[in-house]
Tab-separated table of C-alpha atoms and ligand atoms in Angstrom:
chain	number	residue	atom	x	y	z
A	1	UNK	CA	47.589	-60.061	-39.849
A	2	UNK	CA	45.599	-63.265	-40.307
A	3	UNK	CA	47.462	-66.523	-40.582
A	4	UNK	CA	45.757	-69.771	-41.469
A	5	UNK	CA	47.269	-72.720	-39.645
A	6	UNK	CA	47.384	-75.690	-41.976
A	7	UNK	CA	46.423	-79.087	-40.576
A	8	UNK	CA	49.292	-80.745	-38.706
A	9	UNK	CA	50.487	-84.047	-40.096
A	10	UNK	CA	49.902	-86.358	-37.137
A	11	UNK	CA	52.577	-88.817	-38.257
A	12	UNK	CA	55.230	-86.192	-37.502
A	13	UNK	CA	56.574	-85.761	-33.955
A	14	UNK	CA	56.074	-82.590	-31.934
A	15	UNK	CA	58.843	-79.968	-31.836
A	16	UNK	CA	61.305	-80.322	-28.989
A	17	UNK	CA	60.802	-77.701	-26.263
A	18	UNK	CA	63.220	-74.790	-26.675
A	19	UNK	CA	63.737	-71.538	-24.811
A	20	UNK	CA	62.138	-68.417	-26.237
A	21	UNK	CA	59.029	-70.132	-27.580
A	22	UNK	CA	56.814	-67.716	-25.641
A	23	UNK	CA	58.774	-64.514	-26.303
A	24	UNK	CA	56.718	-61.812	-28.014
A	25	UNK	CA	58.144	-58.962	-30.072
A	26	UNK	CA	56.627	-55.640	-31.124
A	27	UNK	CA	55.471	-55.054	-34.712
A	28	UNK	CA	55.968	-51.655	-36.341
A	29	UNK	CA	52.384	-51.858	-37.501
A	30	UNK	CA	51.177	-52.189	-33.902
A	31	UNK	CA	50.728	-54.947	-31.352
A	32	UNK	CA	52.953	-57.861	-30.479
A	33	UNK	CA	53.434	-61.318	-31.889
A	34	UNK	CA	55.231	-64.487	-30.765
A	35	UNK	CA	58.755	-64.345	-32.184
A	36	UNK	CA	59.345	-66.824	-35.007
A	37	UNK	CA	63.029	-67.759	-34.786
A	38	UNK	CA	63.833	-68.913	-38.312
A	39	UNK	CA	67.578	-68.332	-38.186
A	40	UNK	CA	68.639	-71.685	-36.715
A	41	UNK	CA	71.527	-71.957	-39.175
A	42	UNK	CA	73.156	-68.967	-37.486
A	43	UNK	CA	72.323	-69.935	-33.886
A	44	UNK	CA	69.588	-72.259	-32.663
A	45	UNK	CA	67.679	-71.610	-29.457
A	46	UNK	CA	68.707	-73.626	-26.410
A	47	UNK	CA	66.831	-76.848	-25.840
A	48	UNK	CA	64.825	-76.620	-22.626
A	49	UNK	CA	66.495	-79.874	-21.587
A	50	UNK	CA	69.959	-78.327	-22.046
A	51	UNK	CA	68.954	-75.291	-20.028
A	52	UNK	CA	67.523	-77.476	-17.242
A	53	UNK	CA	70.645	-79.645	-17.135
A	54	UNK	CA	72.903	-76.599	-16.978
A	55	UNK	CA	70.748	-75.004	-14.270
A	56	UNK	CA	70.836	-78.224	-12.220
A	57	UNK	CA	74.622	-78.423	-12.525
A	58	UNK	CA	75.384	-74.709	-12.015
A	59	UNK	CA	75.371	-74.752	-8.178
A	60	UNK	CA	77.934	-77.558	-8.295
A	61	UNK	CA	80.178	-75.770	-10.758
A	62	UNK	CA	83.849	-75.731	-9.803
A	63	UNK	CA	87.279	-75.386	-11.389
A	64	UNK	CA	88.353	-78.472	-13.325
A	65	UNK	CA	91.564	-80.511	-13.364
A	66	UNK	CA	93.424	-78.573	-10.683
A	67	UNK	CA	91.054	-78.262	-7.750
A	68	UNK	CA	91.247	-80.536	-4.698
A	69	UNK	CA	87.750	-79.657	-3.483
A	70	UNK	CA	84.697	-81.844	-3.884
A	71	UNK	CA	83.026	-79.600	-6.476
A	72	UNK	CA	86.242	-79.371	-8.477
A	73	UNK	CA	86.435	-83.135	-8.599
A	74	UNK	CA	82.759	-83.386	-9.510
A	75	UNK	CA	83.188	-80.806	-12.274
A	76	UNK	CA	86.279	-82.586	-13.589
A	77	UNK	CA	84.333	-85.804	-13.776
A	78	UNK	CA	81.401	-84.144	-15.539
A	79	UNK	CA	83.765	-82.440	-17.990
A	80	UNK	CA	85.432	-85.739	-18.891
A	81	UNK	CA	82.042	-87.480	-19.037
A	82	UNK	CA	80.940	-84.768	-21.476
A	83	UNK	CA	83.905	-85.679	-23.664
A	84	UNK	CA	82.854	-89.323	-23.581
A	85	UNK	CA	79.226	-88.423	-24.398
A	86	UNK	CA	80.342	-86.406	-27.435
A	87	UNK	CA	82.579	-89.284	-28.573
A	88	UNK	CA	79.588	-91.609	-28.358
A	89	UNK	CA	77.309	-89.126	-30.183
A	90	UNK	CA	79.849	-88.882	-33.011
A	91	UNK	CA	80.568	-92.614	-33.203
A	92	UNK	CA	84.258	-92.031	-32.577
A	93	UNK	CA	86.802	-94.833	-33.040
A	94	UNK	CA	89.092	-96.148	-30.319
A	95	UNK	CA	91.964	-93.726	-29.961
A	96	UNK	CA	90.098	-90.724	-31.365
A	97	UNK	CA	90.320	-87.514	-29.372
A	98	UNK	CA	87.536	-85.079	-28.572
A	99	UNK	CA	88.891	-81.570	-28.092
A	100	UNK	CA	86.581	-78.894	-26.711
A	101	UNK	CA	87.017	-75.639	-28.599
A	102	UNK	CA	85.020	-72.428	-28.822
A	103	UNK	CA	83.230	-73.210	-32.104
A	104	UNK	CA	83.535	-74.793	-35.541
A	105	UNK	CA	85.704	-71.859	-36.623
A	106	UNK	CA	87.998	-72.481	-33.682
A	107	UNK	CA	88.055	-76.246	-34.350
A	108	UNK	CA	89.088	-75.820	-37.984
A	109	UNK	CA	91.709	-73.232	-37.070
A	110	UNK	CA	93.051	-75.703	-34.524
A	111	UNK	CA	93.297	-78.384	-37.214
A	112	UNK	CA	94.981	-75.886	-39.543
A	113	UNK	CA	97.527	-75.178	-36.813
A	114	UNK	CA	98.484	-78.849	-36.413
A	115	UNK	CA	98.852	-79.767	-40.107
A	116	UNK	CA	102.092	-81.627	-40.778
A	117	UNK	CA	104.749	-79.715	-42.709
A	118	UNK	CA	104.085	-79.546	-46.436
A	119	UNK	CA	100.428	-80.548	-46.089
A	120	UNK	CA	98.285	-79.836	-49.136
A	121	UNK	CA	94.698	-78.798	-48.448
A	122	UNK	CA	91.779	-79.249	-50.851
A	123	UNK	CA	88.626	-77.273	-50.261
A	124	UNK	CA	85.618	-76.406	-52.425
A	125	UNK	CA	84.941	-72.721	-53.043
A	126	UNK	CA	81.407	-73.413	-51.801
A	127	UNK	CA	82.466	-73.755	-48.178
A	128	UNK	CA	81.596	-71.472	-45.297
A	129	UNK	CA	84.488	-69.098	-44.596
A	130	UNK	CA	85.253	-71.115	-41.449
A	131	UNK	CA	86.253	-74.017	-43.704
A	132	UNK	CA	87.596	-71.919	-46.567
A	133	UNK	CA	89.993	-69.598	-44.794
A	134	UNK	CA	91.944	-71.254	-41.955
A	135	UNK	CA	94.477	-72.968	-44.234
A	136	UNK	CA	96.587	-69.914	-44.973
A	137	UNK	CA	99.847	-71.584	-43.955
A	138	UNK	CA	99.266	-74.642	-46.126
A	139	UNK	CA	99.304	-75.139	-49.881
A	140	UNK	CA	95.606	-74.799	-50.651
A	141	UNK	CA	93.791	-75.895	-53.789
A	142	UNK	CA	90.364	-74.286	-54.107
A	143	UNK	CA	87.981	-76.451	-56.111
A	144	UNK	CA	85.245	-74.977	-58.304
A	145	UNK	CA	81.619	-75.371	-57.262
A	146	UNK	CA	80.302	-78.717	-58.510
A	147	UNK	CA	76.766	-78.858	-59.912
A	148	UNK	CA	75.972	-82.377	-58.696
A	149	UNK	CA	77.177	-84.526	-55.794
A	150	UNK	CA	78.817	-86.873	-58.328
A	151	UNK	CA	80.667	-83.939	-59.853
A	152	UNK	CA	81.941	-83.050	-56.379
A	153	UNK	CA	83.507	-86.492	-56.108
A	154	UNK	CA	85.032	-86.458	-59.599
A	155	UNK	CA	86.345	-82.905	-59.103
A	156	UNK	CA	88.044	-83.968	-55.896
A	157	UNK	CA	89.417	-87.169	-57.421
A	158	UNK	CA	90.890	-85.224	-60.317
A	159	UNK	CA	92.548	-82.705	-58.009
A	160	UNK	CA	93.929	-85.416	-55.725
A	161	UNK	CA	95.283	-87.402	-58.652
A	162	UNK	CA	97.478	-84.410	-59.514
A	163	UNK	CA	98.860	-83.924	-56.031
A	164	UNK	CA	102.284	-84.776	-54.691
A	165	UNK	CA	101.565	-88.427	-53.756
A	166	UNK	CA	104.114	-88.598	-50.957
A	167	UNK	CA	103.222	-85.576	-48.857
A	168	UNK	CA	100.345	-85.296	-46.377
A	169	UNK	CA	97.036	-83.936	-47.646
A	170	UNK	CA	93.744	-82.892	-46.138
A	171	UNK	CA	90.313	-82.432	-47.697
A	172	UNK	CA	87.872	-80.138	-45.885
A	173	UNK	CA	84.208	-80.505	-46.726
A	174	UNK	CA	80.888	-79.437	-45.284
A	175	UNK	CA	78.165	-81.956	-44.465
A	176	UNK	CA	75.253	-79.634	-45.211
A	177	UNK	CA	75.529	-76.237	-46.874
A	178	UNK	CA	74.726	-73.242	-44.702
A	179	UNK	CA	73.330	-71.545	-47.826
A	180	UNK	CA	71.289	-74.166	-49.659
A	181	UNK	CA	70.897	-76.762	-46.890
A	182	UNK	CA	71.928	-79.376	-49.450
A	183	UNK	CA	73.747	-82.471	-48.212
A	184	UNK	CA	77.210	-83.206	-49.558
A	185	UNK	CA	78.320	-86.745	-50.459
A	186	UNK	CA	80.581	-87.025	-47.431
A	187	UNK	CA	81.069	-90.789	-47.466
A	188	UNK	CA	82.027	-90.759	-51.152
A	189	UNK	CA	84.361	-87.797	-50.707
A	190	UNK	CA	85.993	-89.557	-47.748
A	191	UNK	CA	86.512	-92.675	-49.872
A	192	UNK	CA	88.062	-90.561	-52.642
A	193	UNK	CA	90.335	-88.772	-50.157
A	194	UNK	CA	91.530	-92.000	-48.596
A	195	UNK	CA	92.036	-93.695	-51.969
A	196	UNK	CA	94.535	-90.933	-52.736
A	197	UNK	CA	96.232	-91.060	-49.349
A	198	UNK	CA	94.605	-87.857	-48.091
A	199	UNK	CA	92.682	-87.264	-44.891
A	200	UNK	CA	89.336	-85.538	-44.569
A	201	UNK	CA	87.711	-83.236	-42.031
A	202	UNK	CA	83.949	-82.838	-41.972
A	203	UNK	CA	82.513	-79.429	-41.149
A	204	UNK	CA	79.344	-80.646	-39.447
A	205	UNK	CA	78.207	-77.236	-38.171
A	206	UNK	CA	74.990	-77.519	-40.191
A	207	UNK	CA	74.750	-81.299	-40.361
A	208	UNK	CA	75.058	-82.368	-36.723
A	209	UNK	CA	71.940	-80.476	-35.525
A	210	UNK	CA	69.824	-82.196	-38.193
A	211	UNK	CA	71.277	-85.633	-38.911
A	212	UNK	CA	73.211	-88.323	-37.092
A	213	UNK	CA	76.934	-87.926	-37.769
A	214	UNK	CA	79.160	-90.957	-37.321
A	215	UNK	CA	82.888	-90.521	-37.746
A	216	UNK	CA	83.183	-94.282	-38.111
A	217	UNK	CA	80.352	-94.805	-40.617
A	218	UNK	CA	81.268	-91.817	-42.752
A	219	UNK	CA	84.922	-92.755	-42.412
A	220	UNK	CA	86.053	-89.178	-41.913
A	221	UNK	CA	89.229	-88.386	-40.000
A	222	UNK	CA	87.875	-85.410	-38.063
A	223	UNK	CA	84.589	-83.708	-37.476
A	224	UNK	CA	83.953	-80.160	-36.238
A	225	UNK	CA	80.757	-78.570	-34.955
A	226	UNK	CA	79.474	-75.737	-32.741
A	227	UNK	CA	77.376	-75.984	-29.585
A	228	UNK	CA	75.327	-72.887	-30.381
A	229	UNK	CA	73.964	-74.458	-33.570
A	230	UNK	CA	73.261	-77.701	-31.687
A	231	UNK	CA	70.846	-76.109	-29.183
A	232	UNK	CA	73.629	-75.599	-26.605
A	233	UNK	CA	74.606	-71.899	-26.827
A	234	UNK	CA	77.197	-71.819	-24.044
A	235	UNK	CA	80.320	-70.967	-26.019
A	236	UNK	CA	81.790	-74.390	-26.780
A	237	UNK	CA	82.535	-76.348	-29.925
A	238	UNK	CA	84.175	-79.642	-30.790
A	239	UNK	CA	86.972	-81.057	-32.915
A	240	UNK	CA	86.954	-84.853	-32.773
A	241	UNK	CA	88.975	-87.456	-34.602
A	242	UNK	CA	92.445	-88.864	-35.209
A	243	UNK	CA	94.868	-88.224	-32.378
A	244	UNK	CA	98.186	-88.411	-34.274
A	245	UNK	CA	98.362	-84.997	-35.960
A	246	UNK	CA	96.993	-83.407	-32.789
A	247	UNK	CA	99.534	-85.154	-30.602
A	248	UNK	CA	102.526	-84.491	-32.855
A	249	UNK	CA	101.971	-80.737	-33.145
A	250	UNK	CA	102.766	-77.900	-30.812
A	251	UNK	CA	99.764	-76.911	-28.692
A	252	UNK	CA	97.277	-74.600	-30.374
A	253	UNK	CA	97.450	-72.382	-27.293
A	254	UNK	CA	100.403	-72.540	-24.961
A	255	UNK	CA	99.674	-72.378	-21.264
A	256	UNK	CA	98.501	-74.166	-18.149
A	257	UNK	CA	96.406	-77.276	-18.655
A	258	UNK	CA	98.255	-78.146	-21.876
A	259	UNK	CA	101.590	-78.622	-20.117
A	260	UNK	CA	102.540	-81.657	-18.018
A	261	UNK	CA	105.884	-80.409	-16.759
A	262	UNK	CA	107.734	-77.105	-17.036
A	263	UNK	CA	111.369	-76.722	-15.910
A	264	UNK	CA	114.050	-74.038	-15.987
A	265	UNK	CA	117.124	-74.995	-17.974
A	266	UNK	CA	120.683	-74.336	-16.888
A	267	UNK	CA	120.976	-71.736	-19.659
A	268	UNK	CA	118.048	-69.844	-18.130
A	269	UNK	CA	115.440	-70.951	-20.640
A	270	UNK	CA	112.359	-73.099	-20.034
A	271	UNK	CA	111.625	-76.688	-21.108
A	272	UNK	CA	108.046	-77.893	-21.477
A	273	UNK	CA	106.527	-81.351	-21.695
A	274	UNK	CA	103.085	-81.104	-23.246
A	275	UNK	CA	100.196	-83.464	-22.640
A	276	UNK	CA	99.479	-86.041	-25.342
A	277	UNK	CA	95.756	-86.102	-24.605
A	278	UNK	CA	93.098	-83.627	-25.781
A	279	UNK	CA	94.256	-81.326	-22.965
A	280	UNK	CA	97.282	-80.483	-25.170
A	281	UNK	CA	95.028	-78.176	-27.195
A	282	UNK	CA	92.800	-76.964	-24.361
A	283	UNK	CA	95.189	-74.662	-22.523
A	284	UNK	CA	93.668	-72.322	-19.983
A	285	UNK	CA	90.574	-72.983	-17.888
A	286	UNK	CA	88.142	-74.917	-20.049
A	287	UNK	CA	84.530	-73.939	-20.585
A	288	UNK	CA	83.026	-76.662	-18.421
A	289	UNK	CA	79.442	-75.448	-18.714
A	290	UNK	CA	79.795	-75.184	-22.492
A	291	UNK	CA	81.070	-78.755	-22.733
A	292	UNK	CA	78.417	-80.002	-20.328
A	293	UNK	CA	75.702	-78.255	-22.393
A	294	UNK	CA	76.934	-79.851	-25.629
A	295	UNK	CA	76.867	-83.290	-24.010
A	296	UNK	CA	73.340	-82.616	-22.759
A	297	UNK	CA	72.231	-81.635	-26.279
A	298	UNK	CA	73.844	-84.768	-27.747
A	299	UNK	CA	71.898	-86.917	-25.291
A	300	UNK	CA	68.637	-85.018	-25.837
A	301	UNK	CA	68.825	-85.384	-29.635
A	302	UNK	CA	69.762	-89.040	-29.389
A	303	UNK	CA	66.873	-89.726	-27.021
A	304	UNK	CA	64.420	-87.815	-29.226
A	305	UNK	CA	65.634	-90.004	-32.104
A	306	UNK	CA	67.033	-88.661	-35.358
A	307	UNK	CA	64.502	-90.657	-37.391
A	308	UNK	CA	61.695	-88.673	-35.807
A	309	UNK	CA	63.600	-85.379	-35.959
A	310	UNK	CA	64.476	-85.837	-39.613
A	311	UNK	CA	60.865	-86.778	-40.456
A	312	UNK	CA	59.579	-83.635	-38.777
A	313	UNK	CA	62.143	-81.436	-40.466
A	314	UNK	CA	61.422	-82.896	-43.902
A	315	UNK	CA	57.754	-82.170	-43.316
A	316	UNK	CA	58.588	-78.517	-42.505
A	317	UNK	CA	60.925	-78.262	-45.512
A	318	UNK	CA	58.101	-79.562	-47.710
A	319	UNK	CA	55.753	-76.892	-46.358
A	320	UNK	CA	58.236	-74.063	-46.962
A	321	UNK	CA	59.238	-75.218	-50.429
A	322	UNK	CA	55.651	-75.771	-51.516
A	323	UNK	CA	54.691	-72.325	-50.191
A	324	UNK	CA	57.579	-70.535	-51.903
A	325	UNK	CA	56.979	-72.422	-55.155
A	326	UNK	CA	53.605	-70.667	-55.395
A	327	UNK	CA	55.279	-67.244	-55.514
A	328	UNK	CA	56.791	-66.816	-58.992
A	329	UNK	CA	58.892	-63.830	-57.848
A	330	UNK	CA	60.793	-66.057	-55.416
A	331	UNK	CA	63.857	-67.912	-56.643
A	332	UNK	CA	65.276	-70.543	-54.298
A	333	UNK	CA	69.060	-70.962	-54.543
A	334	UNK	CA	70.349	-74.434	-55.236
A	335	UNK	CA	73.600	-76.021	-56.317
A	336	UNK	CA	72.462	-79.618	-56.696
A	337	UNK	CA	68.888	-79.107	-57.923
A	338	UNK	CA	65.375	-79.549	-56.572
A	339	UNK	CA	65.682	-83.233	-55.712
A	340	UNK	CA	68.841	-82.925	-53.640
A	341	UNK	CA	68.457	-84.152	-50.061
A	342	UNK	CA	68.685	-81.206	-47.684
A	343	UNK	CA	68.308	-79.946	-44.123
A	344	UNK	CA	66.057	-77.110	-42.969
A	345	UNK	CA	68.157	-74.304	-44.450
A	346	UNK	CA	66.956	-72.502	-47.559
A	347	UNK	CA	68.103	-69.298	-49.262
A	348	UNK	CA	66.204	-67.322	-51.832
A	349	UNK	CA	65.918	-63.995	-53.591
A	350	UNK	CA	62.762	-62.079	-54.420
A	351	UNK	CA	62.591	-60.339	-57.762
A	352	UNK	CA	62.513	-56.575	-57.380
A	353	UNK	CA	63.404	-56.673	-53.688
A	354	UNK	CA	66.612	-55.907	-51.902
A	355	UNK	CA	67.113	-58.891	-49.588
A	356	UNK	CA	67.918	-56.692	-46.604
A	357	UNK	CA	64.654	-54.804	-47.140
A	358	UNK	CA	62.687	-58.048	-47.390
A	359	UNK	CA	64.276	-59.500	-44.242
A	360	UNK	CA	63.683	-56.237	-42.356
A	361	UNK	CA	60.006	-56.289	-43.329
A	362	UNK	CA	59.640	-59.935	-42.247
A	363	UNK	CA	60.994	-58.921	-38.860
A	364	UNK	CA	59.283	-55.578	-38.353
A	365	UNK	CA	55.860	-56.456	-39.777
A	366	UNK	CA	55.575	-60.188	-39.004
A	367	UNK	CA	57.928	-60.860	-36.061
A	368	UNK	CA	59.939	-63.351	-38.125
A	369	UNK	CA	63.721	-63.541	-37.673
A	370	UNK	CA	65.614	-64.663	-40.801
A	371	UNK	CA	69.016	-63.633	-42.134
A	372	UNK	CA	70.034	-61.746	-45.246
A	373	UNK	CA	73.439	-61.303	-46.880
A	374	UNK	CA	76.063	-63.671	-48.217
A	375	UNK	CA	76.096	-65.905	-45.117
A	376	UNK	CA	79.880	-66.050	-44.693
A	377	UNK	CA	79.992	-68.060	-47.910
A	378	UNK	CA	80.642	-65.210	-50.331
A	379	UNK	CA	82.022	-67.238	-53.267
A	380	UNK	CA	79.124	-69.724	-53.119
A	381	UNK	CA	76.364	-67.129	-52.910
A	382	UNK	CA	77.913	-65.093	-55.712
A	383	UNK	CA	78.132	-68.243	-57.845
A	384	UNK	CA	74.482	-69.052	-57.113
A	385	UNK	CA	73.373	-65.491	-57.856
A	386	UNK	CA	75.625	-65.240	-60.892
A	387	UNK	CA	76.936	-61.940	-59.541
A	388	UNK	CA	80.276	-60.281	-60.127
A	389	UNK	CA	82.890	-61.563	-57.640
A	390	UNK	CA	84.007	-57.965	-57.062
A	391	UNK	CA	80.583	-56.721	-55.974
A	392	UNK	CA	79.922	-55.363	-52.553
A	393	UNK	CA	80.114	-57.478	-49.430
A	394	UNK	CA	77.558	-58.700	-46.969
A	395	UNK	CA	75.867	-55.368	-46.282
A	396	UNK	CA	74.946	-52.371	-48.289
A	397	UNK	CA	73.984	-54.000	-51.558
A	398	UNK	CA	72.114	-51.475	-53.648
A	399	UNK	CA	68.425	-51.964	-54.303
A	400	UNK	CA	67.874	-54.533	-57.062
A	401	UNK	CA	65.524	-53.057	-59.632
A	402	UNK	CA	62.862	-55.343	-61.119
A	403	UNK	CA	64.554	-57.754	-63.501
A	404	UNK	CA	67.981	-57.049	-62.005
A	405	UNK	CA	70.029	-59.674	-60.235
A	406	UNK	CA	69.966	-59.449	-56.460
A	407	UNK	CA	73.385	-59.120	-54.832
A	408	UNK	CA	72.359	-60.642	-51.503
A	409	UNK	CA	69.998	-63.426	-50.488
A	410	UNK	CA	67.534	-64.185	-47.695
A	411	UNK	CA	67.960	-67.332	-45.628
A	412	UNK	CA	65.264	-69.120	-43.632
A	413	UNK	CA	66.341	-71.976	-41.376
A	414	UNK	CA	64.690	-74.114	-38.752
A	415	UNK	CA	65.086	-77.315	-36.777
A	416	UNK	CA	64.003	-79.487	-33.903
A	417	UNK	CA	62.278	-76.697	-31.954
A	418	UNK	CA	60.335	-75.105	-34.813
A	419	UNK	CA	56.551	-75.236	-34.509
A	420	UNK	CA	54.398	-75.474	-37.648
A	421	UNK	CA	52.992	-72.018	-37.017
A	422	UNK	CA	56.380	-70.378	-37.635
A	423	UNK	CA	56.782	-71.779	-41.125
A	424	UNK	CA	53.115	-71.208	-41.939
A	425	UNK	CA	53.458	-67.570	-40.879
A	426	UNK	CA	56.664	-67.244	-42.878
A	427	UNK	CA	55.104	-68.526	-46.110
A	428	UNK	CA	52.086	-66.307	-45.569
A	429	UNK	CA	54.314	-63.270	-44.957
A	430	UNK	CA	56.370	-63.889	-48.112
A	431	UNK	CA	53.212	-64.132	-50.184
A	432	UNK	CA	51.700	-61.001	-48.644
A	433	UNK	CA	54.871	-58.900	-48.934
A	434	UNK	CA	55.338	-59.832	-52.581
A	435	UNK	CA	51.684	-59.155	-53.365
A	436	UNK	CA	51.062	-55.998	-51.319
A	437	UNK	CA	54.537	-54.610	-50.677
A	438	UNK	CA	55.862	-53.450	-47.318
A	439	UNK	CA	53.406	-51.541	-45.118
A	440	UNK	CA	56.127	-49.434	-43.538
A	441	UNK	CA	58.958	-47.196	-44.675
A	442	UNK	CA	62.517	-48.413	-44.322
A	443	UNK	CA	65.863	-46.664	-44.533
A	444	UNK	CA	69.450	-47.826	-44.740
A	445	UNK	CA	71.597	-47.587	-41.637
A	446	UNK	CA	75.186	-48.879	-41.686
A	447	UNK	CA	74.387	-50.755	-44.868
A	448	UNK	CA	71.329	-52.492	-43.399
A	449	UNK	CA	67.665	-51.857	-43.957
A	450	UNK	CA	65.810	-50.833	-40.797
A	451	UNK	CA	62.317	-49.477	-40.140
A	452	UNK	CA	62.296	-45.704	-40.680
A	453	UNK	CA	61.113	-45.067	-37.118
B	501	LIG	C1	78.816	-74.747	-42.470
B	501	LIG	C2	79.359	-73.868	-41.393
B	501	LIG	N1	80.617	-74.064	-40.987
B	501	LIG	C3	81.162	-73.325	-40.021
B	501	LIG	C4	80.453	-72.317	-39.412
B	501	LIG	C5	81.102	-71.509	-38.343
B	501	LIG	O1	80.481	-71.770	-37.130
B	501	LIG	P1	80.863	-70.883	-35.856
B	501	LIG	O2	80.471	-69.494	-36.208
B	501	LIG	O3	80.042	-71.461	-34.768
B	501	LIG	O4	82.307	-71.037	-35.656
B	501	LIG	C6	79.154	-72.068	-39.794
B	501	LIG	C7	78.375	-70.970	-39.183
B	501	LIG	O5	77.406	-70.508	-39.689
B	501	LIG	C8	78.583	-72.875	-40.812
B	501	LIG	O6	77.328	-72.682	-41.216
């Protein structure tokens, strides 16, 4: 396989060092190649800096909050400092709380669990399932996919105008789509929500790794993101924002750490006083290393500078889009159109190819890791593909014959650690696969395409 490396634009900064950059993987066609991790939207590799910080801290690791020993006190301090670092990274307001969770999914489920009684929730059908599904105990209004950012705002305004004006309401919106990479008009949606007395939570799972996110500047009430998409894959996530709903609700998990005082009553029962701080929703032993890793990533990205990171990513996006545009069989999926601002996440279908087959060939023949399927955003992908809502799920879509609509898509995604060579190899591989076809036989196993050997 010969890959031409296009000239590097010198005005663009170098990729940040990440783990796994020197890992090689076998090709079915023989030999090995450096793995091209182009699935950042699912999970990004750890920043070297995060890994180094965690390794330096690990010998000093100790239980937090309850331990009397030196390392326990040190760990408690680092854990609380991590909270402060995340608050600074997110531009939190005075009085906001930063709760460490397991992930964005966990953060949004936590928020769903603390909604005031009678809360109405408004969410676009285009959201990731983590934003679409947690609101089962609320009155949810699902909004149709808008075709422009302006339409998103007017759709929301219309829906909010019809709501019960006296009850609490919450809007949940993503900052950047995990399918198209397109940016949503968060500030405008927040203004619309507040104008109608509603609150808004920003799902920043795909935005925070690529763009600065400021709770204050965007004027959102909460923000949620995951460490493993922010180059800190140690099992932690964040929900940050207004303290009142969090403080007024029962703890998300009941247990030690969340409780300040527990007493037996005369009638034999138990009374509990819960903490008012973030600890109220962090029952059990917290994931100190996960929190510490997130704080390290926040500092590393801030020090690298988002201006430089965004410039580099836009340069990579330009390369990928220009390369795919030269392959007429490739159709890039988009809600807001070609000119929409976006992050390094791009989904596409290839005429005559089953997406699982195409992704398997990229992996097996070129050492490139992408994702195929409906990306936990089934309604959005089906809308973009124009496919029947009742069609099959993520796996096992039948082969799309030439001229037929594909039922799944392929997603390529990248970020701060991606070298030019990965996207150059990807574009080359797409071109070659479309032109020459796969060089290997593939079969379906558990609904997925895999090399036949
Ligand atoms: C936009 C968006 N929101 C939420 C999530 C859920 O993140 P996690 O799986 O880390 O909970 C994802 C994951 O892909 C996502 O892309």
